[in-house]
C-alpha positions as a Python dict, from the first residue, in 0.01 Angstrom:
ca = {
    (1, 'M'): (0, 0, 0),
    (2, 'T'): (128, 348, -80),
    (3, 'S'): (34, 703, 6),
    (4, 'T'): (168, 1047, -73),
    (5, 'R'): (473, 1136, 134),
    (6, 'R'): (274, 1419, 289),
    (7, 'D'): (6, 1169, 395),
    (8, 'F'): (285, 948, 529),
    (9, 'L'): (416, 1232, 745),
    (10, 'K'): (70, 1325, 867),
    (11, 'K'): (2, 965, 966),
    (12, 'S'): (343, 944, 1129),
    (13, 'A'): (265, 1258, 1322),
    (14, 'A'): (-69, 1117, 1429),
    (15, 'A'): (96, 794, 1539),
    (16, 'G'): (344, 996, 1741),
    (17, 'A'): (61, 1189, 1903),
    (18, 'L'): (-72, 861, 2040),
    (19, 'V'): (262, 795, 2203),
    (20, 'S'): (263, 1102, 2423),
    (21, 'A'): (124, 1453, 2436),
    (22, 'P'): (382, 1732, 2403),
    (23, 'L'): (548, 1826, 2730),
    (24, 'I'): (482, 2176, 2855),
    (25, 'W'): (784, 2380, 2962),
    (26, 'T'): (772, 2631, 3242),
    (27, 'P'): (1060, 2847, 3372),
    (28, 'D'): (1125, 2622, 3672),
    (29, 'K'): (1073, 2294, 3496),
    (30, 'A'): (1188, 2169, 3157),
    (31, 'F'): (1131, 1822, 3013),
    (32, 'G'): (903, 1754, 3312),
    (33, 'R'): (1216, 1744, 3532),
    (34, 'N'): (1414, 1960, 3770),
    (35, 'L'): (1650, 2193, 3584),
    (36, 'N'): (1942, 2064, 3793),
    (37, 'S'): (1907, 1716, 3642),
    (38, 'K'): (2032, 1613, 3301),
    (39, 'P'): (1777, 1551, 3023),
    (40, 'T'): (1736, 1189, 2920),
    (41, 'V'): (1858, 1106, 2570),
    (42, 'A'): (1772, 830, 2324),
    (43, 'S'): (1962, 791, 1997),
    (44, 'I'): (1803, 659, 1679),
    (45, 'G'): (2045, 551, 1405),
    (46, 'V'): (2399, 517, 1543),
    (47, 'G'): (2604, 362, 1260),
    (48, 'G'): (2877, 109, 1333),
    (49, 'S'): (3154, -99, 1184),
    (50, 'R'): (2927, -233, 907),
    (51, 'G'): (2826, 111, 782),
    (52, 'R'): (3031, 382, 615),
    (53, 'Y'): (2843, 674, 764),
    (54, 'N'): (2898, 684, 1141),
    (55, 'Q'): (2790, 1041, 1209),
    (56, 'G'): (2485, 909, 1393),
    (57, 'G'): (2706, 743, 1652),
    (58, 'S'): (2922, 1054, 1678),
    (59, 'I'): (2637, 1292, 1757),
    (60, 'A'): (2487, 1040, 1999),
    (61, 'R'): (2811, 1021, 2197),
    (62, 'K'): (2834, 1401, 2207),
    (63, 'A'): (2479, 1420, 2339),
    (64, 'A'): (2560, 1154, 2600),
    (65, 'K'): (2827, 1383, 2749),
    (66, 'L'): (2569, 1656, 2808),
    (67, 'G'): (2263, 1445, 2890),
    (68, 'K'): (2180, 1105, 3033),
    (69, 'M'): (2174, 836, 2761),
    (70, 'I'): (1903, 579, 2830),
    (71, 'A'): (1828, 398, 2503),
    (72, 'V'): (1955, 326, 2154),
    (73, 'C'): (1768, 228, 1837),
    (74, 'D'): (1897, 98, 1506),
    (75, 'V'): (1763, -142, 1244),
    (76, 'D'): (2097, -323, 1267),
    (77, 'S'): (2142, -511, 1596),
    (78, 'V'): (2520, -506, 1543),
    (79, 'H'): (2512, -126, 1554),
    (80, 'T'): (2309, -112, 1875),
    (81, 'A'): (2535, -366, 2044),
    (82, 'E'): (2851, -180, 1940),
    (83, 'F'): (2712, 151, 2063),
    (84, 'N'): (2591, -1, 2389),
    (85, 'K'): (2941, -125, 2471),
    (86, 'D'): (3036, 236, 2543),
    (87, 'F'): (2768, 236, 2813),
    (88, 'E'): (2858, -102, 2965),
    (89, 'G'): (2554, -258, 2799),
    (90, 'K'): (2315, -67, 3025),
    (91, 'L'): (2110, 99, 2752),
    (92, 'N'): (1778, -42, 2642),
    (93, 'E'): (1804, -151, 2277),
    (94, 'Y'): (1536, -114, 2010),
    (95, 'T'): (1487, -180, 1640),
    (96, 'D'): (1160, 16, 1606),
    (97, 'Y'): (1186, 386, 1690),
    (98, 'R'): (813, 407, 1764),
    (99, 'V'): (843, 147, 2037),
    (100, 'L'): (1136, 337, 2185),
    (101, 'L'): (937, 661, 2194),
    (102, 'E'): (642, 488, 2356),
    (103, 'K'): (834, 299, 2623),
    (104, 'E'): (1122, 533, 2707),
    (105, 'K'): (961, 876, 2667),
    (106, 'P'): (1301, 1048, 2639),
    (107, 'D'): (1346, 1422, 2680),
    (108, 'V'): (1581, 1437, 2382),
    (109, 'V'): (1623, 1232, 2065),
    (110, 'T'): (1921, 1234, 1831),
    (111, 'I'): (1861, 1111, 1477),
    (112, 'G'): (2148, 976, 1267),
    (113, 'T'): (1968, 748, 1024),
    (114, 'P'): (1995, 760, 643),
    (115, 'D'): (1839, 1081, 510),
    (116, 'H'): (1505, 941, 391),
    (117, 'W'): (1412, 850, 750),
    (118, 'H'): (1498, 1188, 907),
    (119, 'V'): (1165, 1367, 883),
    (120, 'P'): (929, 1074, 960),
    (121, 'I'): (1125, 997, 1278),
    (122, 'A'): (1166, 1365, 1368),
    (123, 'I'): (793, 1433, 1343),
    (124, 'A'): (710, 1128, 1555),
    (125, 'A'): (963, 1240, 1817),
    (126, 'L'): (831, 1597, 1821),
    (127, 'R'): (477, 1468, 1863),
    (128, 'A'): (599, 1248, 2147),
    (129, 'G'): (719, 1558, 2333),
    (130, 'C'): (1089, 1527, 2254),
    (131, 'D'): (1339, 1794, 2163),
    (132, 'V'): (1535, 1682, 1859),
    (133, 'Y'): (1888, 1695, 1721),
    (134, 'C'): (1885, 1558, 1366),
    (135, 'E'): (2174, 1516, 1127),
    (136, 'K'): (2174, 1701, 798),
    (137, 'P'): (2040, 1696, 535),
    (138, 'L'): (1709, 1713, 717),
    (139, 'T'): (1475, 1657, 423),
    (140, 'L'): (1431, 1435, 120),
    (141, 'T'): (1175, 1666, -45),
    (142, 'I'): (1057, 2027, -24),
    (143, 'Q'): (724, 1918, 119),
    (144, 'E'): (896, 1735, 403),
    (145, 'G'): (1060, 2062, 503),
    (146, 'I'): (726, 2243, 511),
    (147, 'D'): (574, 1964, 719),
    (148, 'V'): (848, 1937, 981),
    (149, 'R'): (873, 2315, 1013),
    (150, 'N'): (500, 2328, 1082),
    (151, 'V'): (522, 2059, 1349),
    (152, 'V'): (812, 2234, 1524),
    (153, 'E'): (610, 2555, 1533),
    (154, 'E'): (301, 2370, 1654),
    (155, 'T'): (471, 2174, 1931),
    (156, 'G'): (719, 2439, 2044),
    (157, 'R'): (999, 2183, 2072),
    (158, 'V'): (1367, 2273, 2033),
    (159, 'F'): (1520, 2140, 1711),
    (160, 'Q'): (1882, 2155, 1601),
    (161, 'V'): (2001, 2040, 1256),
    (162, 'G'): (2354, 1902, 1235),
    (163, 'T'): (2508, 2170, 1013),
    (164, 'Q'): (2813, 2215, 1232),
    (165, 'Q'): (2966, 2486, 1011),
    (166, 'R'): (2728, 2729, 1182),
    (167, 'S'): (2907, 2666, 1514),
    (168, 'E'): (3253, 2521, 1462),
    (169, 'N'): (3560, 2536, 1230),
    (170, 'D'): (3714, 2822, 1432),
    (171, 'N'): (3422, 3049, 1343),
    (172, 'R'): (3548, 3082, 984),
    (173, 'F'): (3201, 3053, 833),
    (174, 'L'): (3043, 3281, 1091),
    (175, 'K'): (3309, 3544, 1020),
    (176, 'A'): (3254, 3511, 645),
    (177, 'V'): (2879, 3567, 693),
    (178, 'A'): (2951, 3865, 919),
    (179, 'I'): (3191, 4020, 666),
    (180, 'V'): (2942, 3988, 381),
    (181, 'Q'): (2655, 4124, 588),
    (182, 'S'): (2873, 4413, 715),
    (183, 'G'): (2888, 4549, 359),
    (184, 'R'): (3267, 4527, 332),
    (185, 'L'): (3244, 4345, -2),
    (186, 'G'): (2993, 4597, -136),
    (187, 'K'): (2619, 4600, -190),
    (188, 'N'): (2604, 4358, -484),
    (189, 'V'): (2753, 4030, -362),
    (190, 'N'): (2742, 3695, -541),
    (191, 'A'): (2840, 3357, -399),
    (192, 'Y'): (3017, 3073, -580),
    (193, 'V'): (2991, 2734, -415),
    (194, 'A'): (3185, 2421, -507),
    (195, 'I'): (3087, 2095, -340),
    (196, 'G'): (3261, 1829, -549),
    (197, 'G'): (3113, 1580, -792),
    (198, 'A'): (2951, 1243, -725),
    (199, 'P'): (3046, 889, -832),
    (200, 'N'): (2870, 716, -1125),
    (201, 'E'): (2934, 346, -1061),
    (202, 'G'): (2685, 65, -1113),
    (203, 'P'): (2485, -144, -1169),
    (204, 'F'): (2562, -344, -854),
    (205, 'E'): (2473, -703, -778),
    (206, 'S'): (2221, -784, -507),
    (207, 'T'): (2356, -982, -215),
    (208, 'A'): (2226, -1151, 97),
    (209, 'V'): (2109, -926, 380),
    (210, 'P'): (2360, -931, 670),
    (211, 'E'): (2244, -1111, 982),
    (212, 'G'): (2093, -872, 1234),
    (213, 'L'): (1982, -613, 979),
    (214, 'D'): (1613, -547, 915),
    (215, 'W'): (1659, -440, 554),
    (216, 'D'): (1293, -377, 479),
    (217, 'F'): (1277, -140, 776),
    (218, 'W'): (1596, 31, 656),
    (219, 'V'): (1429, 94, 317),
    (220, 'G'): (1118, 206, 503),
    (221, 'P'): (917, 472, 315),
    (222, 'A'): (1132, 442, 0),
    (223, 'P'): (1041, 205, -286),
    (224, 'K'): (1106, -161, -213),
    (225, 'A'): (1458, -271, -319),
    (226, 'D'): (1690, -569, -300),
    (227, 'Y'): (1991, -541, -73),
    (228, 'S'): (2338, -444, -189),
    (229, 'E'): (2631, -315, 12),
    (230, 'E'): (2658, -6, -209),
    (231, 'R'): (2291, 81, -171),
    (232, 'R'): (2324, 79, 205),
    (233, 'K'): (2675, 206, 274),
    (234, 'Q'): (2674, 475, 5),
    (235, 'F'): (2309, 576, 20),
    (236, 'R'): (2389, 942, -51),
    (237, 'W'): (2430, 861, -423),
    (238, 'W'): (2076, 721, -458),
    (239, 'F'): (1784, 959, -506),
    (240, 'E'): (1560, 708, -329),
    (241, 'Y'): (1737, 789, 0),
    (242, 'S'): (1915, 1122, -45),
    (243, 'G'): (2004, 1390, -299),
    (244, 'G'): (2369, 1334, -390),
    (245, 'K'): (2633, 1599, -336),
    (246, 'M'): (2366, 1866, -370),
    (247, 'T'): (2208, 1774, -37),
    (248, 'D'): (2524, 1631, 120),
    (249, 'W'): (2774, 1919, 97),
    (250, 'G'): (2512, 2159, -35),
    (251, 'A'): (2341, 2138, 303),
    (252, 'H'): (2658, 2295, 444),
    (253, 'H'): (2787, 2541, 183),
    (254, 'I'): (2459, 2653, 25),
    (255, 'D'): (2342, 2711, 382),
    (256, 'I'): (2629, 2946, 462),
    (257, 'A'): (2610, 3125, 127),
    (258, 'Q'): (2235, 3183, 146),
    (259, 'W'): (2268, 3304, 506),
    (260, 'A'): (2539, 3553, 411),
    (261, 'L'): (2332, 3686, 119),
    (262, 'G'): (2038, 3746, 355),
    (263, 'Y'): (1803, 3485, 212),
    (264, 'D'): (1814, 3220, 486),
    (265, 'K'): (1447, 3286, 562),
    (266, 'S'): (1335, 3310, 199),
    (267, 'G'): (1498, 3176, -116),
    (268, 'P'): (1570, 3218, -486),
    (269, 'V'): (1318, 3314, -751),
    (270, 'E'): (1484, 3133, -1042),
    (271, 'V'): (1702, 2827, -1101),
    (272, 'V'): (1922, 2817, -1413),
    (273, 'G'): (2171, 2546, -1496),
    (274, 'K'): (2261, 2201, -1613),
    (275, 'G'): (2410, 1875, -1495),
    (276, 'T'): (2500, 1519, -1588),
    (277, 'F'): (2390, 1182, -1450),
    (278, 'P'): (2549, 835, -1435),
    (279, 'P'): (2522, 619, -1751),
    (280, 'I'): (2238, 411, -1604),
    (281, 'V'): (2005, 715, -1623),
    (282, 'P'): (1856, 755, -1973),
    (283, 'D'): (1789, 1091, -2133),
    (284, 'D'): (1440, 1232, -2061),
    (285, 'F'): (1398, 988, -1774),
    (286, 'N'): (1065, 1005, -1589),
    (287, 'W'): (1191, 1100, -1244),
    (288, 'D'): (845, 1144, -1097),
    (289, 'A'): (749, 785, -1179),
    (290, 'F'): (1082, 656, -1047),
    (291, 'L'): (1074, 842, -717),
    (292, 'N'): (717, 728, -659),
    (293, 'G'): (805, 363, -721),
    (294, 'D'): (635, 338, -1064),
    (295, 'A'): (951, 311, -1275),
    (296, 'K'): (1284, 132, -1236),
    (297, 'L'): (1651, 202, -1295),
    (298, 'P'): (1936, -49, -1286),
    (299, 'S'): (2068, -79, -929),
    (300, 'G'): (2341, 185, -936),
    (301, 'F'): (2424, 538, -830),
    (302, 'N'): (2175, 780, -987),
    (303, 'T'): (2234, 1129, -842),
    (304, 'A'): (2391, 1412, -1043),
    (305, 'V'): (2762, 1363, -1116),
    (306, 'T'): (2848, 1714, -1240),
    (307, 'F'): (2649, 2039, -1229),
    (308, 'D'): (2667, 2413, -1287),
    (309, 'I'): (2360, 2591, -1151),
    (310, 'D'): (2267, 2951, -1071),
    (311, 'L'): (2020, 3030, -796),
    (312, 'K'): (1896, 3382, -866),
    (313, 'F'): (1751, 3603, -594),
    (314, 'K'): (1506, 3893, -602),
    (315, 'N'): (1775, 4156, -532),
    (316, 'G'): (1987, 4038, -826),
    (317, 'S'): (2238, 3832, -628),
    (318, 'V'): (2340, 3495, -771),
    (319, 'L'): (2446, 3183, -584),
    (320, 'N'): (2632, 2952, -823),
    (321, 'V'): (2653, 2583, -731),
    (322, 'N'): (2920, 2378, -904),
    (323, 'D'): (3097, 2047, -863),
    (324, 'V'): (3432, 2224, -930),
    (325, 'Y'): (3442, 2601, -965),
    (326, 'K'): (3670, 2743, -1234),
    (327, 'R'): (3728, 3103, -1344),
    (328, 'P'): (3987, 3116, -1626),
    (329, 'D'): (3993, 3497, -1619),
    (330, 'T'): (4122, 3505, -1261),
    (331, 'N'): (4284, 3159, -1230),
    (332, 'I'): (4041, 3082, -949),
    (333, 'E'): (3966, 2712, -913),
    (334, 'F'): (3848, 2513, -613),
    (335, 'G'): (3667, 2189, -546),
    (336, 'N'): (3521, 2263, -203),
    (337, 'G'): (3437, 2597, -49),
    (338, 'I'): (3260, 2929, -97),
    (339, 'L'): (3382, 3238, -281),
    (340, 'F'): (3199, 3562, -199),
    (341, 'E'): (3257, 3843, -449),
    (342, 'G'): (3137, 4201, -457),
    (343, 'E'): (3242, 4528, -616),
    (344, 'N'): (3488, 4587, -328),
    (345, 'G'): (3666, 4252, -337),
    (346, 'R'): (3633, 3884, -263),
    (347, 'I'): (3688, 3636, 20),
    (348, 'F'): (3713, 3257, 17),
    (349, 'V'): (3613, 3024, 299),
    (350, 'N'): (3611, 2651, 362),
    (351, 'R'): (3673, 2436, 668),
    (352, 'G'): (4046, 2496, 652),
    (353, 'K'): (4079, 2866, 575),
    (354, 'L'): (3927, 3211, 545),
    (355, 'E'): (4134, 3423, 311),
    (356, 'G'): (4145, 3718, 74),
    (357, 'K'): (4307, 4058, 46),
    (358, 'L'): (4024, 4208, 247),
    (359, 'I'): (4095, 3963, 530),
    (360, 'D'): (4462, 4052, 530),
    (361, 'E'): (4384, 4424, 556),
    (362, 'L'): (4143, 4402, 852),
    (363, 'S'): (4247, 4626, 1141),
    (364, 'E'): (4214, 4541, 1508),
    (365, 'A'): (3902, 4759, 1522),
    (366, 'D'): (3761, 4582, 1216),
    (367, 'N'): (3815, 4244, 1380),
    (368, 'E'): (3644, 4361, 1698),
    (369, 'E'): (3345, 4477, 1496),
    (370, 'I'): (3330, 4145, 1307),
    (371, 'N'): (3345, 3952, 1634),
    (372, 'E'): (3050, 4156, 1762),
    (373, 'L'): (2859, 4071, 1444),
    (374, 'V'): (2945, 3703, 1495),
    (375, 'A'): (2804, 3720, 1848),
    (376, 'N'): (2482, 3869, 1711),
    (377, 'L'): (2461, 3603, 1440),
    (378, 'Y'): (2502, 3336, 1708),
    (379, 'K'): (2208, 3476, 1904),
    (380, 'G'): (2417, 3589, 2200),
    (381, 'K'): (2559, 3245, 2280),
    (382, 'T'): (2922, 3138, 2248),
    (383, 'P'): (2998, 2944, 1928),
    (384, 'G'): (3240, 2654, 1910),
    (385, 'H'): (3033, 2343, 1989),
    (386, 'H'): (2719, 2262, 1792),
    (387, 'M'): (2579, 2006, 2038),
    (388, 'R'): (2644, 2237, 2333),
    (389, 'N'): (2443, 2506, 2156),
    (390, 'F'): (2153, 2262, 2133),
    (391, 'F'): (2169, 2175, 2503),
    (392, 'E'): (2193, 2541, 2603),
    (393, 'C'): (1875, 2601, 2406),
    (394, 'L'): (1702, 2316, 2588),
    (395, 'E'): (1731, 2530, 2901),
    (396, 'D'): (1625, 2869, 2765),
    (397, 'R'): (1381, 2720, 2507),
    (398, 'Q'): (1523, 2926, 2221),
    (399, 'Q'): (1570, 2773, 1877),
    (400, 'P'): (1937, 2679, 1815),
    (401, 'I'): (2173, 2827, 1560),
    (402, 'S'): (2070, 2572, 1293),
    (403, 'D'): (1694, 2590, 1330),
    (404, 'V'): (1444, 2404, 1116),
    (405, 'G'): (1309, 2714, 942),
    (406, 'T'): (1640, 2832, 796),
    (407, 'H'): (1760, 2479, 723),
    (408, 'H'): (1436, 2408, 535),
    (409, 'R'): (1512, 2710, 315),
    (410, 'T'): (1863, 2578, 254),
    (411, 'M'): (1731, 2235, 164),
    (412, 'T'): (1468, 2390, -62),
    (413, 'S'): (1749, 2549, -264),
    (414, 'C'): (1932, 2214, -276),
    (415, 'H'): (1617, 2039, -398),
    (416, 'L'): (1552, 2315, -653),
    (417, 'C'): (1895, 2249, -801),
    (418, 'N'): (1828, 1876, -824),
    (419, 'I'): (1485, 1924, -979),
    (420, 'S'): (1623, 2162, -1239),
    (421, 'V'): (1892, 1911, -1336),
    (422, 'M'): (1638, 1625, -1344),
    (423, 'L'): (1408, 1815, -1580),
    (424, 'G'): (1690, 1971, -1780),
    (425, 'R'): (1545, 2319, -1784),
    (426, 'D'): (1534, 2652, -1602),
    (427, 'L'): (1264, 2698, -1340),
    (428, 'K'): (1078, 2984, -1170),
    (429, 'W'): (1018, 2960, -795),
    (430, 'D'): (792, 3159, -563),
    (431, 'P'): (969, 3155, -222),
    (432, 'K'): (668, 3307, -43),
    (433, 'A'): (415, 3051, -169),
    (434, 'E'): (687, 2782, -179),
    (435, 'K'): (572, 2661, -518),
    (436, 'F'): (702, 2648, -874),
    (437, 'V'): (558, 2907, -1107),
    (438, 'G'): (371, 2762, -1404),
    (439, 'D'): (538, 2418, -1399),
    (440, 'D'): (323, 2127, -1284),
    (441, 'Q'): (593, 1872, -1367),
    (442, 'A'): (843, 2044, -1141),
    (443, 'Q'): (581, 2088, -868),
    (444, 'A'): (513, 1715, -873),
    (445, 'L'): (874, 1657, -771),
    (446, 'T'): (835, 1853, -446),
    (447, 'S'): (678, 1550, -276),
    (448, 'R'): (663, 1170, -311),
    (449, 'R'): (447, 871, -242),
    (450, 'S'): (575, 645, 33),
    (451, 'R'): (538, 291, 152),
    (452, 'D'): (347, 314, 480),
    (453, 'S'): (436, -24, 632),
    (454, 'Y'): (590, 138, 939),
    (455, 'L'): (327, 383, 1053),
    (456, 'V'): (186, 173, 1335),
    (457, 'A'): (407, 59, 1620),
    (458, 'S'): (459, -314, 1648),
    (459, 'G'): (377, -315, 2016),
    (460, 'T'): (685, -518, 2104),
}
């Protein structure tokens, strides 16, 4: 049985509502506990030796240092056992996140599953009264972002997305945003983002499901598929579960660029560009049918391999997204990072450096002013530790530095890029209505049907 992905999320939200009503916070009591006690934490999706992506385990361990870890959930029993060793085997272990929410009623949930599970689990956790830390990219579709944003607003829960560049990396990205917003580069600033290309291997052979892994649950709301190591361990290169480099590194760099340009609460009005796909994807492929489970591709990587896309904003600014950025006229070339350029100069930032002539010429007074702007950007808290920012916000009930609303706008831009490449044409977007202008085919790609086998808790 299938339903639209929006129906899936609504049903998931309703199922979560049956688990527990949202907790009400008052100044002297948060999480239904004394403020002097640590919030209880349960982690859903923790990775392990059998998986390539172990960020779920990393964020869970960081949360455990600030809260009280009580339970772990993963569809792979090997992962839960490995994680539990760090806690002397004292954590309660689960395969079904809905059962965990019902039995444990944690104050906080961390989510480190593959991307296609992020929003269904997040909505269930929010409805169960939990505050949530979820790894990026938060959403698989634009509609998912609208839905989870609405539930956060409705429930009043605290929600941090794992875009650590907003907190860490020696404040390089925060300083870059502050410099752009200070006007030092000029009034007309463009951003050029390079996030690297994606692999194009496949098809891959199906193999036996490893013992201890509930593969059908791993696939979950996505179309049914046979198991292969590549499908699981490199899920980011499959549109069924993620969005390729566009939502992987784009969730970081597009986020920073859009923030600096002042559109983190809105978005572009036009998408112009092109891209290439792996050989298994035919020309004029029907992506809508494929993503809704009505068409098939050979079992191989299918996300965009190369791309060159302009996101155009109402004020005339352009955010270019490329796999590798090249400018022959200036000998500028980079494979990962953000170049901001205005009439007064340019700066470049990535996780290893913040550089440019303008940076070199900053005076002590300039640096003091930029540091003040950074403090304002970080909402008065001290940057440096993304998980700490989340836990500080659990106490004062403010939304963290990577809130759902701004991250949804980032992910919308990432999805717009993918949809434009899928359809092979330029697109108009209304950021206020959050809809494509005059393009029903593009609009159809803002949501998906989903298998709904996992909407009702098993009761075990």
